[in-house]
Coordinates of C-alpha atoms in Angstrom, one line a residue:
X1 CA 12.6 -5.5 1.4
X2 CA 9.9 -5.5 -1.5
X3 CA 6.4 -5.0 -0.4
X4 CA 5.1 -8.3 -1.5
X5 CA 7.8 -10.2 0.6
X6 CA 5.7 -9.1 3.9
X7 CA 2.3 -10.0 3.0
X8 CA 1.6 -13.1 5.3
X9 CA -1.7 -12.6 7.0
X10 CA -2.9 -15.0 9.4
X11 CA -6.2 -16.7 8.7
X12 CA -8.9 -16.0 11.4
X13 CA -12.6 -17.2 11.2
X14 CA -15.1 -15.0 10.0
X15 CA -18.3 -15.2 11.0
X16 CA -21.7 -14.2 9.2
X17 CA -22.3 -10.6 10.4
X18 CA -25.0 -8.9 8.3
X19 CA -27.8 -7.5 10.4
X20 CA -26.0 -5.1 12.9
X21 CA -24.0 -3.1 10.2
X22 CA -27.3 -2.5 8.6
X23 CA -29.1 -1.2 11.6
X24 CA -28.8 2.5 10.8
X25 CA -30.4 5.2 12.9
X26 CA -32.3 7.9 10.9
X27 CA -29.8 10.3 10.3
X28 CA -31.1 11.3 6.7
X29 CA -27.7 10.3 5.0
X30 CA -27.6 9.4 1.3
X31 CA -25.1 7.5 -0.4
X32 CA -24.7 8.1 -4.0
X33 CA -21.9 7.5 -6.8
X34 CA -19.5 10.4 -7.6
X35 CA -18.3 11.2 -11.0
X36 CA -17.1 14.7 -10.0
X37 CA -13.5 14.6 -8.9
X38 CA -13.5 18.4 -7.6
X39 CA -16.3 17.6 -5.3
X40 CA -14.5 14.6 -4.0
X41 CA -11.2 15.8 -3.4
X42 CA -12.5 18.9 -1.8
X43 CA -13.8 16.6 1.0
X44 CA -10.7 14.5 0.9
X45 CA -8.3 17.5 0.9
X46 CA -9.9 18.7 4.2
X47 CA -10.2 15.4 6.2
X48 CA -7.4 14.7 8.6
X49 CA -7.4 11.0 8.1
X50 CA -7.2 11.0 4.2
X51 CA -4.3 9.3 2.6
X52 CA -2.8 10.0 -0.7
X53 CA -4.8 7.0 -2.1
X54 CA -8.1 8.5 -1.5
X55 CA -7.7 11.3 -4.0
X56 CA -10.0 10.9 -6.8
X57 CA -7.2 10.4 -9.6
X58 CA -6.1 7.3 -7.9
X59 CA -8.8 5.4 -9.8
X60 CA -7.2 6.8 -13.0
X61 CA -3.9 5.2 -11.9
X62 CA -5.8 1.8 -11.3
X63 CA -7.6 1.8 -14.4
X64 CA -4.6 2.6 -16.5
X65 CA -2.5 0.0 -15.1
X66 CA -5.0 -2.7 -14.4
X67 CA -8.1 -1.9 -16.2
X68 CA -10.2 -2.4 -12.9
X69 CA -14.0 -1.5 -12.4
X70 CA -14.1 1.3 -9.5
X71 CA -16.9 2.5 -7.4
X72 CA -16.7 6.1 -5.6
X73 CA -19.4 6.8 -3.2
X74 CA -20.2 9.7 -1.1
X75 CA -22.2 10.4 1.5
X76 CA -24.7 13.5 1.8
X77 CA -26.5 15.1 4.8
X78 CA -28.6 18.1 4.0
X79 CA -26.7 18.3 0.6
X80 CA -23.5 18.6 2.4
X81 CA -20.8 15.9 1.8
X82 CA -20.0 14.0 5.0
X83 CA -17.9 11.2 3.8
X84 CA -16.5 9.1 0.9
X85 CA -15.7 5.5 0.3
X86 CA -13.4 4.2 -2.7
X87 CA -14.0 0.7 -3.8
X88 CA -12.2 -1.3 -6.6
X89 CA -13.6 -4.6 -7.7
X90 CA -11.3 -7.4 -8.5
X91 CA -12.7 -10.2 -10.4
X92 CA -11.0 -13.5 -11.8
X93 CA -11.5 -17.2 -12.3
X94 CA -8.4 -17.9 -10.1
X95 CA -8.8 -15.7 -7.1
X96 CA -12.7 -14.9 -7.1
X97 CA -14.9 -11.7 -7.2
X98 CA -14.6 -9.3 -4.5
X99 CA -14.5 -5.4 -3.6
X100 CA -11.7 -3.9 -2.0
X101 CA -10.9 -0.6 -0.4
X102 CA -8.3 -0.3 -1.4
X103 CA -6.3 -2.8 -3.2
X104 CA -2.8 -2.8 -4.3
X105 CA -2.0 -0.4 -1.5
X106 CA -1.8 -0.2 2.4
X107 CA -4.7 2.5 3.2
X108 CA -8.0 2.8 2.1
X109 CA -11.5 2.6 3.6
X110 CA -14.2 5.1 4.5
X111 CA -13.5 8.7 5.3
X112 CA -16.3 10.0 7.6
X113 CA -17.7 13.0 9.9
X114 CA -19.5 10.6 12.3
X115 CA -19.9 6.7 13.1
X116 CA -23.3 7.0 11.4
X117 CA -21.8 8.2 8.1
X118 CA -19.4 5.4 8.3
X119 CA -22.1 2.8 9.2
X120 CA -24.3 4.2 6.0
X121 CA -21.1 3.9 3.7
X122 CA -20.2 0.4 4.9
X123 CA -23.8 -0.7 4.6
X124 CA -24.0 0.5 1.0
X125 CA -20.7 -1.2 0.1
X126 CA -22.2 -4.5 1.3
X127 CA -25.4 -4.1 -0.4
X128 CA -23.4 -3.4 -3.5
X129 CA -21.3 -6.5 -2.9
X130 CA -24.4 -8.7 -2.7
X131 CA -25.8 -7.2 -5.6
X132 CA -22.9 -7.7 -7.8
X133 CA -22.5 -11.4 -6.3
X134 CA -19.1 -10.7 -4.9
X135 CA -17.8 -13.2 -2.4
X136 CA -16.5 -10.6 0.2
X137 CA -15.7 -7.1 0.9
X138 CA -12.5 -5.8 2.3
X139 CA -11.9 -2.6 3.8
X140 CA -8.3 -1.5 4.9
X141 CA -9.3 1.0 7.7
X142 CA -6.9 2.6 10.3
X143 CA -9.4 2.6 12.9
X144 CA -11.7 -0.3 14.1
X145 CA -15.4 -0.6 12.9
X146 CA -17.8 -2.2 15.1
X147 CA -19.9 -5.3 13.7
X148 CA -17.6 -6.5 11.3
X149 CA -14.8 -9.0 11.5
X150 CA -11.3 -7.7 11.7
X151 CA -7.9 -8.7 11.0
X152 CA -5.2 -6.9 13.0
X153 CA -2.0 -9.0 11.9
X154 CA -0.6 -5.9 10.0
X155 CA 1.0 -2.5 11.0
X156 CA 2.9 0.2 9.3
X157 CA 5.9 1.6 10.5
X158 CA 6.3 5.4 11.0
X159 CA 8.9 7.9 12.0
X160 CA 8.5 11.1 13.0
X161 CA 11.3 13.4 11.1
X162 CA 13.4 16.4 12.5
X163 CA 13.9 19.4 10.8
X164 CA 17.7 18.7 10.0
X165 CA 19.2 15.2 8.8
X166 CA 22.2 15.7 11.2
X167 CA 19.7 15.2 14.3
X168 CA 18.1 12.1 12.8
X169 CA 21.8 10.8 11.8
X170 CA 22.9 11.3 15.5
X171 CA 19.8 9.8 16.8
X172 CA 20.0 6.3 14.9
X173 CA 23.1 5.3 16.9
X174 CA 26.7 4.2 15.8
X175 CA 25.9 1.0 14.5
X176 CA 23.5 2.2 12.0
X177 CA 25.7 5.1 11.1
X178 CA 28.6 2.8 10.3
X179 CA 26.2 0.6 8.0
X180 CA 25.0 3.8 6.3
X181 CA 28.6 4.9 5.7
X182 CA 29.7 1.4 4.6
X183 CA 28.6 1.3 0.9
X184 CA 30.2 4.7 0.4
X185 CA 33.7 3.4 1.3
X186 CA 33.1 0.6 -1.6
X187 CA 32.5 3.3 -3.9
X188 CA 28.6 3.5 -3.8
X189 CA 26.8 6.8 -4.3
X190 CA 23.1 7.5 -3.6
X191 CA 20.8 10.0 -5.2
X192 CA 17.0 10.8 -6.1
X193 CA 15.7 11.1 -9.6
X194 CA 12.4 10.6 -11.3
X195 CA 10.8 8.7 -14.3
X196 CA 14.5 8.3 -15.7
X197 CA 15.2 5.7 -13.0
X198 CA 12.0 3.8 -13.7
X199 CA 13.7 0.9 -15.7
X200 CA 16.6 0.4 -13.1
X201 CA 14.0 0.5 -10.4
X202 CA 11.7 -2.2 -12.1
X203 CA 14.8 -4.3 -13.0
X204 CA 15.7 -4.5 -9.2
X205 CA 12.3 -4.9 -7.8
X206 CA 11.0 -7.4 -10.2
X207 CA 14.3 -9.7 -9.8
X208 CA 13.3 -9.3 -6.1
X209 CA 9.8 -10.4 -6.5
X210 CA 11.0 -13.5 -8.5
X211 CA 13.5 -14.4 -5.7
X212 CA 10.6 -14.1 -3.2
X213 CA 8.5 -16.3 -5.5
X214 CA 5.6 -13.8 -6.0
X215 CA 4.3 -12.1 -9.1
X216 CA 5.5 -8.5 -10.0
X217 CA 3.0 -5.8 -11.1
X218 CA 3.4 -4.3 -14.6
X219 CA 5.9 -1.5 -15.1
X220 CA 2.6 0.5 -16.1
X221 CA 1.7 0.3 -12.5
X222 CA 4.9 2.4 -11.4
X223 CA 4.5 4.6 -14.2
X224 CA 1.2 5.4 -13.4
X225 CA 2.1 6.2 -10.0
X226 CA 5.0 8.4 -11.2
X227 CA 2.6 10.1 -13.6
X228 CA -0.2 10.5 -11.3
X229 CA 1.8 12.8 -9.0
X230 CA 4.8 13.9 -10.6
X231 CA 5.5 16.8 -8.0
X232 CA 5.0 14.7 -5.1
X233 CA 6.7 11.1 -6.3
X234 CA 10.3 10.3 -7.0
X235 CA 12.8 7.5 -7.1
X236 CA 15.7 6.9 -4.9
X237 CA 18.6 4.8 -6.0
X238 CA 22.1 3.6 -4.9
X239 CA 25.0 3.1 -7.7
X240 CA 27.9 0.7 -7.3
X241 CA 30.4 0.3 -10.1
X242 CA 28.1 2.1 -12.7
X243 CA 25.1 0.2 -11.9
X244 CA 21.9 0.8 -9.9
X245 CA 21.8 -1.8 -7.0
X246 CA 19.0 -0.6 -4.9
X247 CA 16.1 1.7 -5.4
X248 CA 12.9 2.8 -3.7
X249 CA 9.7 4.7 -4.9
X250 CA 8.5 7.6 -2.5
X251 CA 5.1 9.0 -2.7
X252 CA 4.4 12.3 -0.7
X253 CA 1.1 13.8 0.7
X254 CA 0.7 16.9 2.6
X255 CA 3.2 16.5 5.4
X256 CA 3.9 12.6 5.2
X257 CA 5.8 10.5 2.4
X258 CA 5.7 6.9 2.1
X259 CA 7.7 3.9 0.7
X260 CA 5.5 1.5 -1.0
X261 CA 8.1 -0.2 -2.8
X262 CA 11.9 -0.5 -2.2
X263 CA 14.4 -3.3 -3.2
X264 CA 18.1 -4.1 -3.5
X265 CA 20.2 -6.7 -5.5
X266 CA 21.1 -9.7 -3.4
X267 CA 24.7 -9.7 -4.6
X268 CA 25.2 -6.0 -3.2
X269 CA 23.5 -6.5 0.1
X270 CA 26.6 -7.6 1.8
X271 CA 27.7 -4.0 1.5
X272 CA 24.5 -2.7 3.3
X273 CA 23.4 -0.9 0.3
X274 CA 19.7 -1.0 1.5
X275 CA 20.9 1.1 4.6
X276 CA 22.2 3.7 2.4
X277 CA 19.1 3.7 0.2
X278 CA 16.8 4.3 3.3
X279 CA 18.9 6.9 4.8
X280 CA 19.0 8.6 1.4
X281 CA 15.2 8.5 1.2
X282 CA 14.9 9.8 4.8
X283 CA 17.4 12.7 4.1
X284 CA 15.6 13.8 1.0
X285 CA 12.4 13.6 2.8
X286 CA 13.6 16.1 5.6
X287 CA 15.2 18.4 3.1
X288 CA 11.8 18.6 1.4
X289 CA 10.1 19.5 4.5
X290 CA 8.0 16.2 5.2
X291 CA 7.4 15.7 9.0
X292 CA 6.5 11.8 8.8
X293 CA 8.2 8.9 7.0
X294 CA 6.2 5.9 6.2
X295 CA 8.1 2.9 6.0
X296 CA 5.0 0.8 4.8
X297 CA 3.2 -2.1 6.3
X298 CA 4.6 -5.0 7.7
X299 CA 3.8 -8.2 9.9
X300 CA 4.8 -7.6 13.8
X301 CA 8.2 -9.5 14.6
X302 CA 9.2 -10.2 11.0
X303 CA 12.5 -9.4 9.7
X304 CA 11.1 -6.3 7.6
X305 CA 9.5 -5.1 10.9
X306 CA 12.8 -5.3 12.7
X307 CA 14.5 -3.7 9.8
X308 CA 12.2 -0.7 10.0
X309 CA 12.0 -0.4 14.0
X310 CA 15.9 0.0 14.1
X311 CA 15.4 3.3 12.5
X312 CA 13.2 4.4 15.2
X313 CA 9.9 3.9 13.5
X314 CA 7.0 3.2 15.6
X315 CA 4.0 1.0 14.8
X316 CA 0.8 2.0 13.8
X317 CA -2.1 -0.6 13.8
X318 CA -4.0 -1.3 10.7
X319 CA -7.6 -2.8 10.6
X320 CA -8.8 -4.8 7.8
X321 CA -12.5 -5.6 7.9
X322 CA -14.4 -8.0 6.3
X323 CA -18.0 -9.0 5.0
X324 CA -18.1 -12.5 3.8
X325 CA -21.3 -13.7 1.9
X326 CA -21.2 -17.1 3.2
X327 CA -19.2 -16.5 6.3
X328 CA -16.2 -18.8 6.9
X329 CA -12.6 -17.9 7.0
X330 CA -10.8 -14.6 5.7
X331 CA -9.2 -14.7 2.3
X332 CA -5.4 -15.2 2.3
X333 CA -4.4 -14.2 -1.1
X334 CA -0.6 -14.1 -0.5
X335 CA 2.5 -16.1 -1.1
X336 CA 2.6 -17.3 2.2
X337 CA -0.6 -19.4 2.0
X338 CA 0.5 -22.8 2.3
X339 CA -2.0 -23.7 -0.5
X340 CA 0.5 -21.6 -2.9
X341 CA 3.8 -23.3 -1.7
X342 CA 4.4 -25.2 -4.7
X343 CA 3.6 -22.4 -7.0
X344 CA 5.8 -19.9 -4.8
X345 CA 8.8 -22.6 -5.3
X346 CA 8.1 -23.0 -9.0
X347 CA 8.1 -19.4 -9.6
X348 CA 11.3 -18.7 -7.9
X349 CA 12.9 -20.9 -10.5
X350 CA 11.5 -18.8 -13.4
X351 CA 13.8 -16.5 -15.5
X352 CA 13.4 -12.9 -14.6
X353 CA 11.8 -12.1 -18.1
X354 CA 9.3 -14.9 -17.8
X355 CA 8.3 -13.9 -14.4
X356 CA 7.9 -10.2 -15.9
X357 CA 5.9 -11.5 -18.5
X358 CA 3.3 -13.9 -16.6
X359 CA 3.3 -11.9 -13.4
X360 CA 1.5 -8.9 -14.1
X361 CA -1.7 -10.9 -15.3
X362 CA -1.7 -12.8 -12.1
X363 CA -1.1 -10.2 -9.5
X364 CA -3.7 -7.5 -10.8
X365 CA -6.3 -10.0 -9.5
X366 CA -4.6 -10.0 -6.0
X367 CA -5.4 -7.0 -3.7

């Protein structure tokens, strides 16, 4: 149930598409770099499509954990802010040089008041990608963008939450209720905490990533997320025989809360500890007044998709748009790319301590 387990995009062909996106109407829209977080966040806070990752301070979390170059552009019309686009540059000899909005997370892309503003921001990003010598630009959007190639093999699963946990518990059905109760009968307990659980969380998720054959983020990344929004982030955990065997990180914003990372130990899976973990996270979210529970992105018809769907979650389509400098195929920088098959199998044989030492140096270059 780790996030990276499900990053298995298809590999569509990308055609060179430069002219249409740059043919803008005369809207007097100016795009400029932004260094004032208050101006940026004032716009983001009032935009209905904004995610927590659009907030200005997210760049600090990215810089703290990965040391990446960031570009935050805002659009003005008659001195009024009418759109924003945050972009992070990833550059390495192994995986190439590209811009992403936003890497490491599900959401990103431009926020805008009109299609013309969106076109202006995207055209500016394409121009910067060219000027910087980047190989491609990736925009992780929640709505289609004309005139750019799009990949639609990813969805996110979201569940509308009732006001009372008992209502949801009845709604999930008898089979799931039995699975939620099962760990408790074996002596497991679930709870929610903060940064004091980070070591336990990291021990579980880093082992899961190793088992999957993918590199793990540094501990600094998860610490940065918790430090970034301490009042809206937490770690849920399940403990069995005095040991934490499942854990998930939650990040809230407005009326929604997301689970970007969650995992359980393989030896405890027979007791359905992951079911208790997710129930604990949903119950906590309801108690805190959140109205939408975001299970995170997945591939349709995958195992993680079925796991999330059984709770009653509904799919929301994600649109990942691409500009490619030389045309050709979309990048497939993930463990399911056949080119990396040998590396994945080799990684699964590493001791966890070795994977934890090497992994962060690799994964910081992957979006």
